[in-house]
Each structure stands twice: as C-alpha cells, then as structure tokens.
Short mmCIF file of C-alpha atoms and ligand atoms in Angstrom, two decimals:
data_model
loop_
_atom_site.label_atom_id
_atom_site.label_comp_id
_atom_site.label_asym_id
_atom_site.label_seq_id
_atom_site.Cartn_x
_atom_site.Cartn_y
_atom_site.Cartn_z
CA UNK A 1 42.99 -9.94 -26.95
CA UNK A 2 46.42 -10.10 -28.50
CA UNK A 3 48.02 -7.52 -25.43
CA UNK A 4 51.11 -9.38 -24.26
CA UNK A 5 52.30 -8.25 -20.53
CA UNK A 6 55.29 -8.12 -19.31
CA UNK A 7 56.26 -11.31 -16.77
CA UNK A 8 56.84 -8.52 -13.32
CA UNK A 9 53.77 -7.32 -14.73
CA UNK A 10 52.01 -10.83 -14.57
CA UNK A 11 53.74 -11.16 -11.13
CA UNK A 12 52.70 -7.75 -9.71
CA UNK A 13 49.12 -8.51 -10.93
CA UNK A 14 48.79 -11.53 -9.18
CA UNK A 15 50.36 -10.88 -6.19
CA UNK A 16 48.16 -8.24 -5.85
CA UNK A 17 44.86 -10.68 -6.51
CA UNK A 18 46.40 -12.30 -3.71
CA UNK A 19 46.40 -10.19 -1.05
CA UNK A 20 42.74 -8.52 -2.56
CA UNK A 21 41.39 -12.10 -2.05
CA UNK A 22 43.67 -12.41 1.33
CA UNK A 23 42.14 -9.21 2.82
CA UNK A 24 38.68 -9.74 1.74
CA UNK A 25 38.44 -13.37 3.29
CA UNK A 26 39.84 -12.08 6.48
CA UNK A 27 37.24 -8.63 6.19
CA UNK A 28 34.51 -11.51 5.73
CA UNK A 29 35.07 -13.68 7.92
CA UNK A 30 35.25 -11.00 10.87
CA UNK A 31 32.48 -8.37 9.41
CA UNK A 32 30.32 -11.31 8.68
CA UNK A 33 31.03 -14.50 9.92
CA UNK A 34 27.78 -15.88 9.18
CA UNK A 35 28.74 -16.02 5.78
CA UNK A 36 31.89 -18.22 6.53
CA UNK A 37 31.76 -21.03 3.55
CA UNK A 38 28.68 -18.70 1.75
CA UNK A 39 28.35 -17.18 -1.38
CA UNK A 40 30.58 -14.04 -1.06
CA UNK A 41 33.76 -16.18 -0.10
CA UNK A 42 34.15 -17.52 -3.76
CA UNK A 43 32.49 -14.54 -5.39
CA UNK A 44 35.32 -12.06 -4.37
CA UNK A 45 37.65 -14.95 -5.34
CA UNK A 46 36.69 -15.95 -8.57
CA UNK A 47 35.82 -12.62 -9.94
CA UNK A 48 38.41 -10.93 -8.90
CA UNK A 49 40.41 -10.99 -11.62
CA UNK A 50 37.64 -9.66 -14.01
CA UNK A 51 36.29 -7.08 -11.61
CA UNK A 52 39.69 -5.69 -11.31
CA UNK A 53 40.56 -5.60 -14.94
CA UNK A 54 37.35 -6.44 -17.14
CA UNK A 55 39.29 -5.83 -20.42
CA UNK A 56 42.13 -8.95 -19.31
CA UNK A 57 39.71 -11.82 -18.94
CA UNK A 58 40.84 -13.26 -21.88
CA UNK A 59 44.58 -13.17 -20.93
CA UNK A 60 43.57 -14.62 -17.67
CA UNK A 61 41.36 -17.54 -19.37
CA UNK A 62 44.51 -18.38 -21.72
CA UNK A 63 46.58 -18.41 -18.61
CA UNK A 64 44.42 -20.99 -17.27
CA UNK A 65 44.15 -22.99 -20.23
CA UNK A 66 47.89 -22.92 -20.88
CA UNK A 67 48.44 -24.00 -17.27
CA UNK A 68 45.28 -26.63 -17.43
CA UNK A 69 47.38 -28.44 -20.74
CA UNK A 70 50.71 -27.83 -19.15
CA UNK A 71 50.22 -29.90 -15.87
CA UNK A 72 46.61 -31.85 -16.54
CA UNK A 73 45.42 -29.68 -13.81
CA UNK A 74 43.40 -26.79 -12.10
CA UNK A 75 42.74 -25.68 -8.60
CA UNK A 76 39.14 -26.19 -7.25
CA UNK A 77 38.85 -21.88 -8.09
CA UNK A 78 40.55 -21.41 -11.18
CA UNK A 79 38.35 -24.44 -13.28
CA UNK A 80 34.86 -22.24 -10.92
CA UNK A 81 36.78 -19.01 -13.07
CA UNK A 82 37.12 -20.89 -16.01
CA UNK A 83 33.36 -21.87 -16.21
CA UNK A 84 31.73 -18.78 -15.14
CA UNK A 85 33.71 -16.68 -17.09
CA UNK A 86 34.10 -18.47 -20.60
CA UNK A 87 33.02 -16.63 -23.98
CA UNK A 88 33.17 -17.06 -27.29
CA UNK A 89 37.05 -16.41 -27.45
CA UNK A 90 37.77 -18.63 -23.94
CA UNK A 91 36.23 -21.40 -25.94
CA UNK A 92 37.63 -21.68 -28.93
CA UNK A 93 41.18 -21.00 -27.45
CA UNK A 94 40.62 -24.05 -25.10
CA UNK A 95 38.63 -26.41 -28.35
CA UNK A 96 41.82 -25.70 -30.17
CA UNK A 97 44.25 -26.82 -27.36
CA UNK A 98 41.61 -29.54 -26.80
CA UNK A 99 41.56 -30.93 -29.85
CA UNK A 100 45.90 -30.53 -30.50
CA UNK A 101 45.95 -33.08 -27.56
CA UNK A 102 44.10 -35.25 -28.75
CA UNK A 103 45.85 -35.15 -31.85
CA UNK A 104 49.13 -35.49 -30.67
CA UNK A 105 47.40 -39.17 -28.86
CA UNK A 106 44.73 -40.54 -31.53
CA UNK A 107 46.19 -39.02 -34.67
CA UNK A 108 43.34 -38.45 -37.03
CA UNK A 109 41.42 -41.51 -35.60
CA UNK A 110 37.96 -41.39 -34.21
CA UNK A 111 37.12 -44.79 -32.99
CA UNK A 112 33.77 -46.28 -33.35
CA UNK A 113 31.61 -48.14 -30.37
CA UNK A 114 28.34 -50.01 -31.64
CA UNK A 115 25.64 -49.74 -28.91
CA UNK A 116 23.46 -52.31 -28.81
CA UNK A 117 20.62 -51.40 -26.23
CA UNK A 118 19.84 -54.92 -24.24
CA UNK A 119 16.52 -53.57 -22.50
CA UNK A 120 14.47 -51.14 -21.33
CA UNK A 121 13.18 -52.82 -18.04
CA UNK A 122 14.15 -50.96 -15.03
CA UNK A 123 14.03 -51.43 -11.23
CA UNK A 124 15.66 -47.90 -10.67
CA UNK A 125 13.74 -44.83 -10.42
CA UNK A 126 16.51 -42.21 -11.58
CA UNK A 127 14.25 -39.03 -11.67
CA UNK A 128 16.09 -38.42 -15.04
CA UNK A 129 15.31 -41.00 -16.97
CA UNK A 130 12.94 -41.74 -19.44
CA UNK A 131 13.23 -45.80 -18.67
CA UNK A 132 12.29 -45.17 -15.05
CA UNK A 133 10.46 -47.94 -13.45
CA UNK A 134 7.69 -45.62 -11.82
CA UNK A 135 7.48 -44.48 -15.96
CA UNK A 136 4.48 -46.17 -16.70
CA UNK A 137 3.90 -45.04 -20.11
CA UNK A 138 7.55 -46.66 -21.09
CA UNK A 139 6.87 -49.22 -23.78
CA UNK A 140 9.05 -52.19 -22.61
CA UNK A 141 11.07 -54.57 -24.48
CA UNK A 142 14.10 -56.62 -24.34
CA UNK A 143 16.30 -57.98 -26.84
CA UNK A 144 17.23 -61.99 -27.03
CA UNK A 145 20.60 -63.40 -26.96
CA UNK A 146 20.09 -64.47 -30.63
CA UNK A 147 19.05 -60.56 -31.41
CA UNK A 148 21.80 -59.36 -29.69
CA UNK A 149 24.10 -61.52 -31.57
CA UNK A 150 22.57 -60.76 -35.07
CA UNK A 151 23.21 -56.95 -34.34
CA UNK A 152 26.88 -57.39 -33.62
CA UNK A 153 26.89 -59.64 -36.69
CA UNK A 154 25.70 -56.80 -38.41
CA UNK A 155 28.31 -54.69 -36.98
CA UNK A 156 31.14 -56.64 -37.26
CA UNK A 157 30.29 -56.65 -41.27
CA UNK A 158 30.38 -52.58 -40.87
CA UNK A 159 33.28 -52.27 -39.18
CA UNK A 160 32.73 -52.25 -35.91
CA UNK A 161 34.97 -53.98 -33.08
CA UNK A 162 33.45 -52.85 -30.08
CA UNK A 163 30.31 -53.72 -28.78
CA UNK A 164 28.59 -51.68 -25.89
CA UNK A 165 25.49 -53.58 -24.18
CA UNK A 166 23.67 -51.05 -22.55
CA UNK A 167 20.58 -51.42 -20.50
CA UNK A 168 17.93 -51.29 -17.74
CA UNK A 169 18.94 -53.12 -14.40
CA UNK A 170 16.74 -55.40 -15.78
CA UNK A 171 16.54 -58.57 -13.12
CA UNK A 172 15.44 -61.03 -16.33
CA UNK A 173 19.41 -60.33 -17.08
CA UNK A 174 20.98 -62.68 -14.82
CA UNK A 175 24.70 -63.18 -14.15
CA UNK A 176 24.22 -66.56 -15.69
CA UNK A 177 22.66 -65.08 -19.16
CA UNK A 178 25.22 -62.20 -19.41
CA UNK A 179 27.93 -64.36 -19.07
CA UNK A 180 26.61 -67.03 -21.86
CA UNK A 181 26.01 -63.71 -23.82
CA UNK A 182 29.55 -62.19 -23.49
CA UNK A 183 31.12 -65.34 -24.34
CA UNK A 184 29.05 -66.17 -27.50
CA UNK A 185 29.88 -62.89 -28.65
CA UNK A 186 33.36 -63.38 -27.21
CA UNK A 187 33.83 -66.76 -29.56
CA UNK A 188 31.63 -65.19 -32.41
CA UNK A 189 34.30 -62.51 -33.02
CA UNK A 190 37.32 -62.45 -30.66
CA UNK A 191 38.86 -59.32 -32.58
CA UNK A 192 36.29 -57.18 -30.84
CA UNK A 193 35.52 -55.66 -27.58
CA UNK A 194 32.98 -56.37 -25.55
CA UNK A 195 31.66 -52.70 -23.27
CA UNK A 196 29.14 -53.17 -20.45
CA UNK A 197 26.50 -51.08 -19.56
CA UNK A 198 24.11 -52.54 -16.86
CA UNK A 199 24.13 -50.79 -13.87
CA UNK A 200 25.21 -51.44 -10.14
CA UNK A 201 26.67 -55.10 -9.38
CA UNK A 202 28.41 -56.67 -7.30
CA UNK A 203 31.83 -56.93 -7.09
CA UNK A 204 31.34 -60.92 -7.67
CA UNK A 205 28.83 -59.76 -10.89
CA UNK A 206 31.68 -57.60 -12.40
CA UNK A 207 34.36 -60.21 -11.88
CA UNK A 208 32.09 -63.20 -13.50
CA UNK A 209 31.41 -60.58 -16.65
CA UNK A 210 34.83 -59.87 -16.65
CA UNK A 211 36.23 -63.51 -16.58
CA UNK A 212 34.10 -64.17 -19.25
CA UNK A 213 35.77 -61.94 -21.58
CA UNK A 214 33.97 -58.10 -20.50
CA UNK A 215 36.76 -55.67 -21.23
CA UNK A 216 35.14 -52.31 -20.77
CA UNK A 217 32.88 -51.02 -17.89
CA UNK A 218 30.48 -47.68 -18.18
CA UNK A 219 29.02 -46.57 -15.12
CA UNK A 220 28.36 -42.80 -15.07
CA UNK A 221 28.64 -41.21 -11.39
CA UNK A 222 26.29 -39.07 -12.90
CA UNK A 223 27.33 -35.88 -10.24
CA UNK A 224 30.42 -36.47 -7.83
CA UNK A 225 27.97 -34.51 -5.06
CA UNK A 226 25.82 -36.52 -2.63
CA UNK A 227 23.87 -34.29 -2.09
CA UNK A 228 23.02 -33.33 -5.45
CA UNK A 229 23.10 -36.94 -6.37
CA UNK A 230 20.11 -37.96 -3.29
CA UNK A 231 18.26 -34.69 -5.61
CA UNK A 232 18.09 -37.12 -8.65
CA UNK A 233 17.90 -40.43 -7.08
CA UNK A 234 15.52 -42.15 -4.94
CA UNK A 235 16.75 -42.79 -1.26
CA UNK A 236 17.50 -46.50 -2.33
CA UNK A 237 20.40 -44.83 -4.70
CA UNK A 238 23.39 -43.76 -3.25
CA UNK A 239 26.40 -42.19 -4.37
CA UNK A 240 28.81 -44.12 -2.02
CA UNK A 241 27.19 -47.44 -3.51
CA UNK A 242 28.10 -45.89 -7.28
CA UNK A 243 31.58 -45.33 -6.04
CA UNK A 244 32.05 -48.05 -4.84
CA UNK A 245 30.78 -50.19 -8.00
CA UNK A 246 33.26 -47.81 -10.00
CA UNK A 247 36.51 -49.18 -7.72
CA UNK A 248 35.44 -52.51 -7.78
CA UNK A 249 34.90 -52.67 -11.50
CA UNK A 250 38.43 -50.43 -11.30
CA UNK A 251 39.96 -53.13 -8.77
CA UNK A 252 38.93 -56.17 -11.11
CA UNK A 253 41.10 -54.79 -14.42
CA UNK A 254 38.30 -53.60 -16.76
CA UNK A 255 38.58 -50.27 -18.70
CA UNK A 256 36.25 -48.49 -16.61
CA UNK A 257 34.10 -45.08 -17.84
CA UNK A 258 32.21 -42.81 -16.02
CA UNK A 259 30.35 -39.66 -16.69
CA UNK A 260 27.82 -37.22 -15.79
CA UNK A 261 25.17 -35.06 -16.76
CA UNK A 262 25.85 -31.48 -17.49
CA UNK A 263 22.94 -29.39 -16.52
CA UNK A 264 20.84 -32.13 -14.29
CA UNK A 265 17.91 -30.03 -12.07
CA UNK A 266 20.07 -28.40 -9.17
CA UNK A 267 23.25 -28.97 -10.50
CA UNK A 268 25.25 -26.00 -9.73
CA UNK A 269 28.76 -25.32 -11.02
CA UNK A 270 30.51 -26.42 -8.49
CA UNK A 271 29.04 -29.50 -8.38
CA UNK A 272 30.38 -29.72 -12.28
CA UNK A 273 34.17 -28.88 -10.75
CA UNK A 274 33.21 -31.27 -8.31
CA UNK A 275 32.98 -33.85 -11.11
CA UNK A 276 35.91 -33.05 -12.69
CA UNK A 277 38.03 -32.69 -9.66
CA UNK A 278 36.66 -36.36 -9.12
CA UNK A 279 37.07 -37.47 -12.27
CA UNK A 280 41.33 -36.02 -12.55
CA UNK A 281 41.53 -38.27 -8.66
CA UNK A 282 39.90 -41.38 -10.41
CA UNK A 283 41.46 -41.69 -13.73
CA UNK A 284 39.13 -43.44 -15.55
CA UNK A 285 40.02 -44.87 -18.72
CA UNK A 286 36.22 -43.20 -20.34
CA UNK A 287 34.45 -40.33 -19.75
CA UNK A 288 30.64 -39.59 -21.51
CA UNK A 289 29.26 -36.46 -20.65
CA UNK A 290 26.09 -35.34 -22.05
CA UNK A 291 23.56 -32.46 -21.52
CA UNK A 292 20.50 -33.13 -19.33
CA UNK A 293 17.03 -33.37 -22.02
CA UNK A 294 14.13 -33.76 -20.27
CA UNK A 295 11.77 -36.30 -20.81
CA UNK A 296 8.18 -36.13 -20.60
CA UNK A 297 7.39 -38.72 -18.19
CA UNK A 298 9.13 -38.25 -15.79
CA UNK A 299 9.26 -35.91 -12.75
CA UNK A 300 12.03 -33.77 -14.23
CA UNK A 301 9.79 -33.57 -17.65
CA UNK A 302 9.21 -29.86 -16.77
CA UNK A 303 12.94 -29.12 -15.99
CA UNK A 304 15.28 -26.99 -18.58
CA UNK A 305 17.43 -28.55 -20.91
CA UNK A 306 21.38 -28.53 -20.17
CA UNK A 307 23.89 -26.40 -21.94
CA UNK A 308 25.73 -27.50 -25.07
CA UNK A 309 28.23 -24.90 -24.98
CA UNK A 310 28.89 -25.72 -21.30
CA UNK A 311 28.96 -29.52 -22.17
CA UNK A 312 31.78 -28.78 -25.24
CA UNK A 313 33.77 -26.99 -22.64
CA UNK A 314 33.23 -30.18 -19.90
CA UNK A 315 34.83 -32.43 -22.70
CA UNK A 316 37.73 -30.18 -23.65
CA UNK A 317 38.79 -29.32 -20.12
CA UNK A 318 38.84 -33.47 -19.67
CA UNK A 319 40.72 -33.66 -22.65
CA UNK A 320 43.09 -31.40 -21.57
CA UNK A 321 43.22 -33.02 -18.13
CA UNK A 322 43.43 -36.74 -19.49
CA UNK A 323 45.34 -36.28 -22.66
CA UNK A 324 44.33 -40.02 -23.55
CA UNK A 325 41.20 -40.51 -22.09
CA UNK A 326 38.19 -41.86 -24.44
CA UNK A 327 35.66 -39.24 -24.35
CA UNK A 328 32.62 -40.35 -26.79
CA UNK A 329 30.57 -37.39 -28.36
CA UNK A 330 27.26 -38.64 -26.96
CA UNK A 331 24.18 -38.78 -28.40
CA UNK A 332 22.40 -36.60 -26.16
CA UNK A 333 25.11 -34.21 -27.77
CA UNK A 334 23.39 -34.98 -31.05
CA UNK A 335 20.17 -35.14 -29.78
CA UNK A 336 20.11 -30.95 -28.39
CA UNK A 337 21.96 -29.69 -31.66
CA UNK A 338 22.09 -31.30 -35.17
CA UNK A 339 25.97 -30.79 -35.60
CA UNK A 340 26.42 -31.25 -31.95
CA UNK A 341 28.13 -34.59 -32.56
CA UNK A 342 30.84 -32.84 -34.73
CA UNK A 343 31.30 -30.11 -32.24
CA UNK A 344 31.92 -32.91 -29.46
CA UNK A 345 35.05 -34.11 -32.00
CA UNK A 346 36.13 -30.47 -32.41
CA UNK A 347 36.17 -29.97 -28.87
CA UNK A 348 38.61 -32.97 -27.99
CA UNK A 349 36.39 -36.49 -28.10
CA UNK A 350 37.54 -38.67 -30.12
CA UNK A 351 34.97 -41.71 -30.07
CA UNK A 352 31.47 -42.07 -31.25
CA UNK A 353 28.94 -44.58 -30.46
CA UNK A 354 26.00 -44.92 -33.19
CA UNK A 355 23.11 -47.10 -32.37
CA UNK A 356 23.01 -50.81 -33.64
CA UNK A 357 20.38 -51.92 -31.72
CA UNK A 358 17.05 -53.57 -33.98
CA UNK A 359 15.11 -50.57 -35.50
CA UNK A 360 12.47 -52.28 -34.07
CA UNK A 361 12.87 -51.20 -30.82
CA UNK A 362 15.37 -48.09 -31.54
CA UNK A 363 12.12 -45.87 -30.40
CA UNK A 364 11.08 -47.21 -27.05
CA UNK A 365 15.22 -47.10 -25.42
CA UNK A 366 13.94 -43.51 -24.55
CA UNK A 367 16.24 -41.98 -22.11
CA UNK A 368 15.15 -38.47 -22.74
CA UNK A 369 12.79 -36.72 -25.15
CA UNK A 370 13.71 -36.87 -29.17
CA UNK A 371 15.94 -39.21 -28.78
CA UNK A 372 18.14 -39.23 -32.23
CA UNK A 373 18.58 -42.89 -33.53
CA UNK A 374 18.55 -42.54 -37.76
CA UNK A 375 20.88 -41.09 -39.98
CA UNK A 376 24.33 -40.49 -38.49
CA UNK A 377 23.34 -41.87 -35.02
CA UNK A 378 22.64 -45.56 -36.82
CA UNK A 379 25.12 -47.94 -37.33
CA UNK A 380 23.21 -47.91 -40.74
CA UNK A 381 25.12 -44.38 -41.16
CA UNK A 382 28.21 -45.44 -40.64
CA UNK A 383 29.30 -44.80 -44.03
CA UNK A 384 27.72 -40.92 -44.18
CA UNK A 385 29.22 -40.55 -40.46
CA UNK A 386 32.73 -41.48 -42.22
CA UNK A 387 32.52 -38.68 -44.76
CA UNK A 388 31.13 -36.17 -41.94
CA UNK A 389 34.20 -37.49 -39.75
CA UNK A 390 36.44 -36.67 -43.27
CA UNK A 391 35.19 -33.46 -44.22
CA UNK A 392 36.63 -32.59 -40.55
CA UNK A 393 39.79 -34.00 -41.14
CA UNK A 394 39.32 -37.20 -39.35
CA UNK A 395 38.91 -40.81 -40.14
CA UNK A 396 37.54 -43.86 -38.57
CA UNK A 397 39.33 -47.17 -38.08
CA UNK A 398 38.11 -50.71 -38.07
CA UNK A 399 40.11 -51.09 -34.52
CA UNK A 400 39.09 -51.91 -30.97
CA UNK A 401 40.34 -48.29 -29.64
CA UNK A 402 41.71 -49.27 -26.69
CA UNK A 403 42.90 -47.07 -24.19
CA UNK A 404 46.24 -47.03 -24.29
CA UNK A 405 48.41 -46.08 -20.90
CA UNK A 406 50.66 -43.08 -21.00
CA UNK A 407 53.65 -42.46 -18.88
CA UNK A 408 55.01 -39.50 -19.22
CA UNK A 409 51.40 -38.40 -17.61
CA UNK A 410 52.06 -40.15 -14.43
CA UNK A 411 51.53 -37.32 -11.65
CA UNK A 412 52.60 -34.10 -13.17
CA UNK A 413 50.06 -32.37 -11.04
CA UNK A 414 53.27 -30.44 -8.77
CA UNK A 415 54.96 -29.70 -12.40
CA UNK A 416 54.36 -25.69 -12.09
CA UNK A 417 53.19 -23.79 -9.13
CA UNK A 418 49.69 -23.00 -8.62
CA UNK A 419 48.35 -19.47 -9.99
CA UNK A 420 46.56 -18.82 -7.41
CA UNK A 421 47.08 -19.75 -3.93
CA UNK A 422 44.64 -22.53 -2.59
CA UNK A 423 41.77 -21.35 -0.61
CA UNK A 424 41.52 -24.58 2.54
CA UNK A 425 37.65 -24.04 2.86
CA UNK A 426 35.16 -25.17 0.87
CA UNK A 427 33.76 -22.13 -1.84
CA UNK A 428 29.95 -21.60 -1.68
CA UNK A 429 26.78 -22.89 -3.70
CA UNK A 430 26.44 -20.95 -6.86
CA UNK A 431 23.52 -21.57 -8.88
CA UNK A 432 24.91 -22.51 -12.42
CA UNK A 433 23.43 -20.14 -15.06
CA UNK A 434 22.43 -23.05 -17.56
N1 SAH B 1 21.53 -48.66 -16.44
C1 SAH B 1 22.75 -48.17 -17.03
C2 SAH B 1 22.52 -47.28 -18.22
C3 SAH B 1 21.81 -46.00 -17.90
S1 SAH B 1 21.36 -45.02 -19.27
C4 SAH B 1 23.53 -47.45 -15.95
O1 SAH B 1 23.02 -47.26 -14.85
O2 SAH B 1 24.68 -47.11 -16.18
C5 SAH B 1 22.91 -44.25 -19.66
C6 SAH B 1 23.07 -42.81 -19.25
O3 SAH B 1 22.11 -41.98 -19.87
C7 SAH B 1 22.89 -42.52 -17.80
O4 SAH B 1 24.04 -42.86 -17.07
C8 SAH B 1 22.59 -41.03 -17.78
O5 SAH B 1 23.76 -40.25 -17.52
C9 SAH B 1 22.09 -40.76 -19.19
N2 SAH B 1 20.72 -40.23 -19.13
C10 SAH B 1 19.64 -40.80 -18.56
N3 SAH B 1 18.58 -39.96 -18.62
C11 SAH B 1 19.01 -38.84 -19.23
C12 SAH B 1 18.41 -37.59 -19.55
N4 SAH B 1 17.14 -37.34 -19.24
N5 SAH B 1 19.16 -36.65 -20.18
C13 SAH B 1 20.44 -36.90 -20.49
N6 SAH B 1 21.07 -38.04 -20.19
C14 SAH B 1 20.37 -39.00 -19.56
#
C-alpha cells in the first residue's frame, strides 16, 4: 500500500487505538474478570489495528518494522502484531530492511563454519531429537581425535577457519579428551576458530575448553518458556539449568550462540516473542534458528513440521534487532525447502555451516527426518555453494568471522517512544497457526 497519511493523522489514529484498547481492558476486566490474563486481553490488543482499518495493515506493519530497525526493538505486543499479521508484502518489506543491515555490517561477506559432528551418543532424551537416548533405532557412532583432525585438515585446505564440534552429551567425551582435542586442533592451525557444541557443562567444563583455546559456544535455549520447555524435555532438563550454562559460558569470555526451534509441538507465538524478547536481554554474539522436522523415532515423529516463512521472519526480526549478530542459515532451513538456505541469506543471515564431518557417518547424525548432508550442505560443495552465494550477490571469505562489537548499538532501546503504550500484564496463550 503506497497511501501516505498525514503525521495528526498517524497521531489521531493511534491515540484512538489507545483508548479502544484502554476501554476494552477496563470493560474486560469488570464484565469478565475471569478472563483477566486470557485470550481476549491480547486479542482486542493486537488486532486492533486491523479490525479497525483492515485496508492499513500494511502501513501499520512498515511502522513497526521502521521502528524495529530504528531502535533494535519492539514491545512484547507489537512483535505478537507483527507475527500474526505478516503477509506476503510485511515480509518482504522487513527481508529487505533485514538484509540492508546486514549489509551495512558484513558487506557482501557470508562467512563459512565447518561442522564436524563428534558423536551421536546421547544421555538426553530431548523429545525432539532424532539422537535421543530412549531412540533405540539410532545407529551410533563417534568420531576419533585423529578423524576429527583429518576433517578439519580437509577443511582448512577448502577454506575453512572455523571449526564447529557438535555432538551428543556423549560421557566417552571427557573434559580431559576435549581439551587434548581443542588444542591439537588449536596447534594444527592457529588461524582458525575452534566452535563448541556439546551440551550442558559445568562452569569448570566451559572454562577448561575455553583455556584451551575454545572461542565460540552454541547452546540453543531451544524456547525461552519453562513451561513449554518441561513440554519437550524430560523432567531431568530444565530451562533454569540451560540458562544458567548460557551465563556461565557468557561469564567465562567465549562468543556464545543460542537458538531455538520455530514451530516445536506446543509452541505458541508468544512463546516465539518470548524468545526473542530473551534473546534482545541476552545479547548473544549467535543466534541459529531452525524449523522443527519431525523425526520418526521419536515421540514427536507424528507432530507437524515448523514454518519456513515464519522461521525467515524469526531471522530478519533478529537481524534487525542485533544488527551484528551471526545468524547461520541452518540446515534444517535447507532441509524443509531446497532454496531455503538462500532465503535464510536473503532474509538477513549471513553465515552458513556445511557439513565436514566423514561421509561415513554423515547419515546416522540424524537430528530430524531427511536430514540434507550432500551437495551444497557438504563441505565438498563449497565451491557450488560459492557460486550460489555469487549469483546472490554475495561472496565467501577464507576468514574466522568473528563477531565484531558495535558501539553505537549500546542501549538505544529508549531512542523513540513506544507506539503503543505497554500493557503491565502478561497477554494470553495463543495457539500459533504453524
Ligand atoms: N547436544 C548439543 C547439540 C544438539 S543438536 C546441544 O545440546 O546443544 C543441535 C540442535 O539441533 C538442537 O539444539 C536443536 O535445536 C536442533 N534440533 C534437534 N532436533 C531437531 C528437530 N527434530 N528439528 C529441528 N531441529 C532440531
């Protein structure tokens, strides 16, 4: 919609939202207190807008999007408006933003991250995940120090300088043989990076990785909700301890990245503003966020797949929020649409991870059904994921990718007024529409 309103008009409209949502919260909360904190609380807040004046929801989704990249920021309600009412336009307004930002910090660089996928052992029981240990029919393997080594050697010659072990909390791992791993790999080729993936530590763990030469950290919080989270996780798995983990690793000095799931059984949309909203308080230096895929074998085999579209918009809203965070295009991007890798870049990430692990056991690392690991996805691709990168008007380094601090970002969250005013209780449950 290319209508452009006058600023008393702007004004007038949203003064009036105000009081609309000011009358109906007080008519609600005296017709029918029961439904203090329910469903019809948000409802009448974040449709308001669109309910009033239908034909405007794209001005008031560029509003948000403008005032999103303007001060790296949303109220709680306006990201809830922003995800249940984006479209076709909505999106590519906020992609093209998305991606200007990242411009403006990475250039034309995508950087690359070899994963190297340590083992499949497991002693959690995510109800997710394909590498479960109650997953019986998982095919176990894990890699040796020496294979480990030949795969970054084979990296290194490809261009690669950062290495990301991944893994099952495998207990065969222990402190003693990730630390002799990090630093051969550490003296082997000290222009590279070394990332961690392997679960919940201690603090001690983390700080003997770290000392050894472990400069990156992923630990996805998967959702930011404990109760959603106690929904995928055994009762042994607890959010707090995840937290926790992601402040300590914080606390020692490593880059740290986090992530989540976007359409995980249960997972409503709040929870996903939840994650973001914890994700803007955290500041990691990483985000991955991929769609839930089901996997056979596991008690969420029967569940739906998550949304890509709603994923895309997940990693340009971070983008916009964290001008210079990392945000890989994951594979499970790749995995639920053959492009979706590409789309990830066009919608503000800017690194991508393809698999160096041994073909061998490429296969059995099988988080979720279908699992892509040839082609672009292989480090053996590199050289056809280059072109695909050009063709989009990008190009790929031989360079660490750090994250690189930025200060004029410091806390410009009180930069402009809010558009709407903030609602002090907590908005209802809505069941996402993935
Ligand atoms: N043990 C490590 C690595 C876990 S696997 C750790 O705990 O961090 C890496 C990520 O894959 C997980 O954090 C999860 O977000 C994602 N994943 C697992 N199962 C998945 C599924 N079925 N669909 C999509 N992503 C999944």
């Amino acid at each position: 919609m290319n209508r452009t309103f006058s600023p008393f008009a702007i004004a007038f409209t949203e003064r009036l939202c105000y009081y609309i949502n000011k009358y109906y919260r007080t008519e609600f909360a005296r017709v029918r207190p029961e439904q203090e904190g329910e469903r019809i609380e948000h409802c009448i807040f974040v449709y308001y807008l669109s309910i009033l004046m239908p034909s405007h929801k794209d001005f008031f989704m560029k509003r948000l999007i403008d005032k999103l990249a303007a001060t790296q920021t949303l109220e709680k309600e306006e990201l809830l408006y922003l995800l249940l009412n984006y479209d076709d336009n909505g999106s590519e307004y906020l992609f093209a933003r998305a991606r200007d930002v990242a411009k403006q910090h990475f250039g034309d660089q995508i950087y690359l991250r070899g994963l190297i996928e340590l083992s499949n052992y497991c002693k959690c029981d995510c109800l997710y995940c394909g590498i479960r240990r109650s997953n019986k029919n998982a095919e176990r393997y894990r890699l040796t120090p020496e294979e480990v080594l030949d795969c970054c050697e084979i990296g290194h010659k490809l261009g690669f300088r950062t290495f990301v072990l991944q893994g099952g909390e495998d207990r065969h791992f222990s402190d003693d043989i990730i630390v002799s791993m990090v630093e051969s790999i550490k003296s082997a080729y000290p222009d590279s990076a070394i990332t961690l993936s392997l679960g919940e530590k201690s603090k001690d763990s983390y700080q003997r990785y770290f000392n050894a030469g472990a400069d990156r950290y992923l630990l996805r919080h998967e959702t930011a909700d404990p109760i959603h989270y106690a929904r995928l996780h055994p009762k042994s798995q607890t959010l707090q301890n995840r937290m926790k983990c992601l402040y300590d690793l914080k606390s020692i000095g490593y880059q740290v990245g986090t992530g989540f799931m976007v359409g995980s059984p249960y997972q409503t949309l709040e929870n996903l503003v939840s994650d973001l909203l914890f994700i803007r308080e955290f500041q990691p230096h990483m985000v991955g966020v991929g769609p839930f895929l089901p996997h056979h074998d596991t008690p969420f085999g029967h569940h739906a797949k998550g949304s890509m579209e709603l994923t895309l918009l997940m990693i340009a809203i971070l983008r916009l929020m964290i001008p210079n965070l990392l945000i890989p295009s994951t594979t499970a991007l790749g995995t639920i649409h053959c492009t979706g890798r590409e789309q990830g870049i066009l919608a503000g990430a800017n690194v991508i991870m393809p698999n160096l692990s041994p073909t061998t056991v490429r296969k059995k690392y099988l988080l979720y059904d279908n699992k892509i690991s040839t082609g672009q996805e292989a480090a053996e691709g590199v050289i056809d994921l280059r072109n695909r990168m050009q063709t989009l008007g990008y190009r790929i380094p031989v360079s660490r990718g750090d994250y690189r601090p930025v200060h004029q970002h410091g806390n410009t969250r009180h930069l402009s007024p809010s558009l709407y005013p903030p609602i002090e209780r907590s908005t209802s449950h809505v069941q996402s529409s993935i």
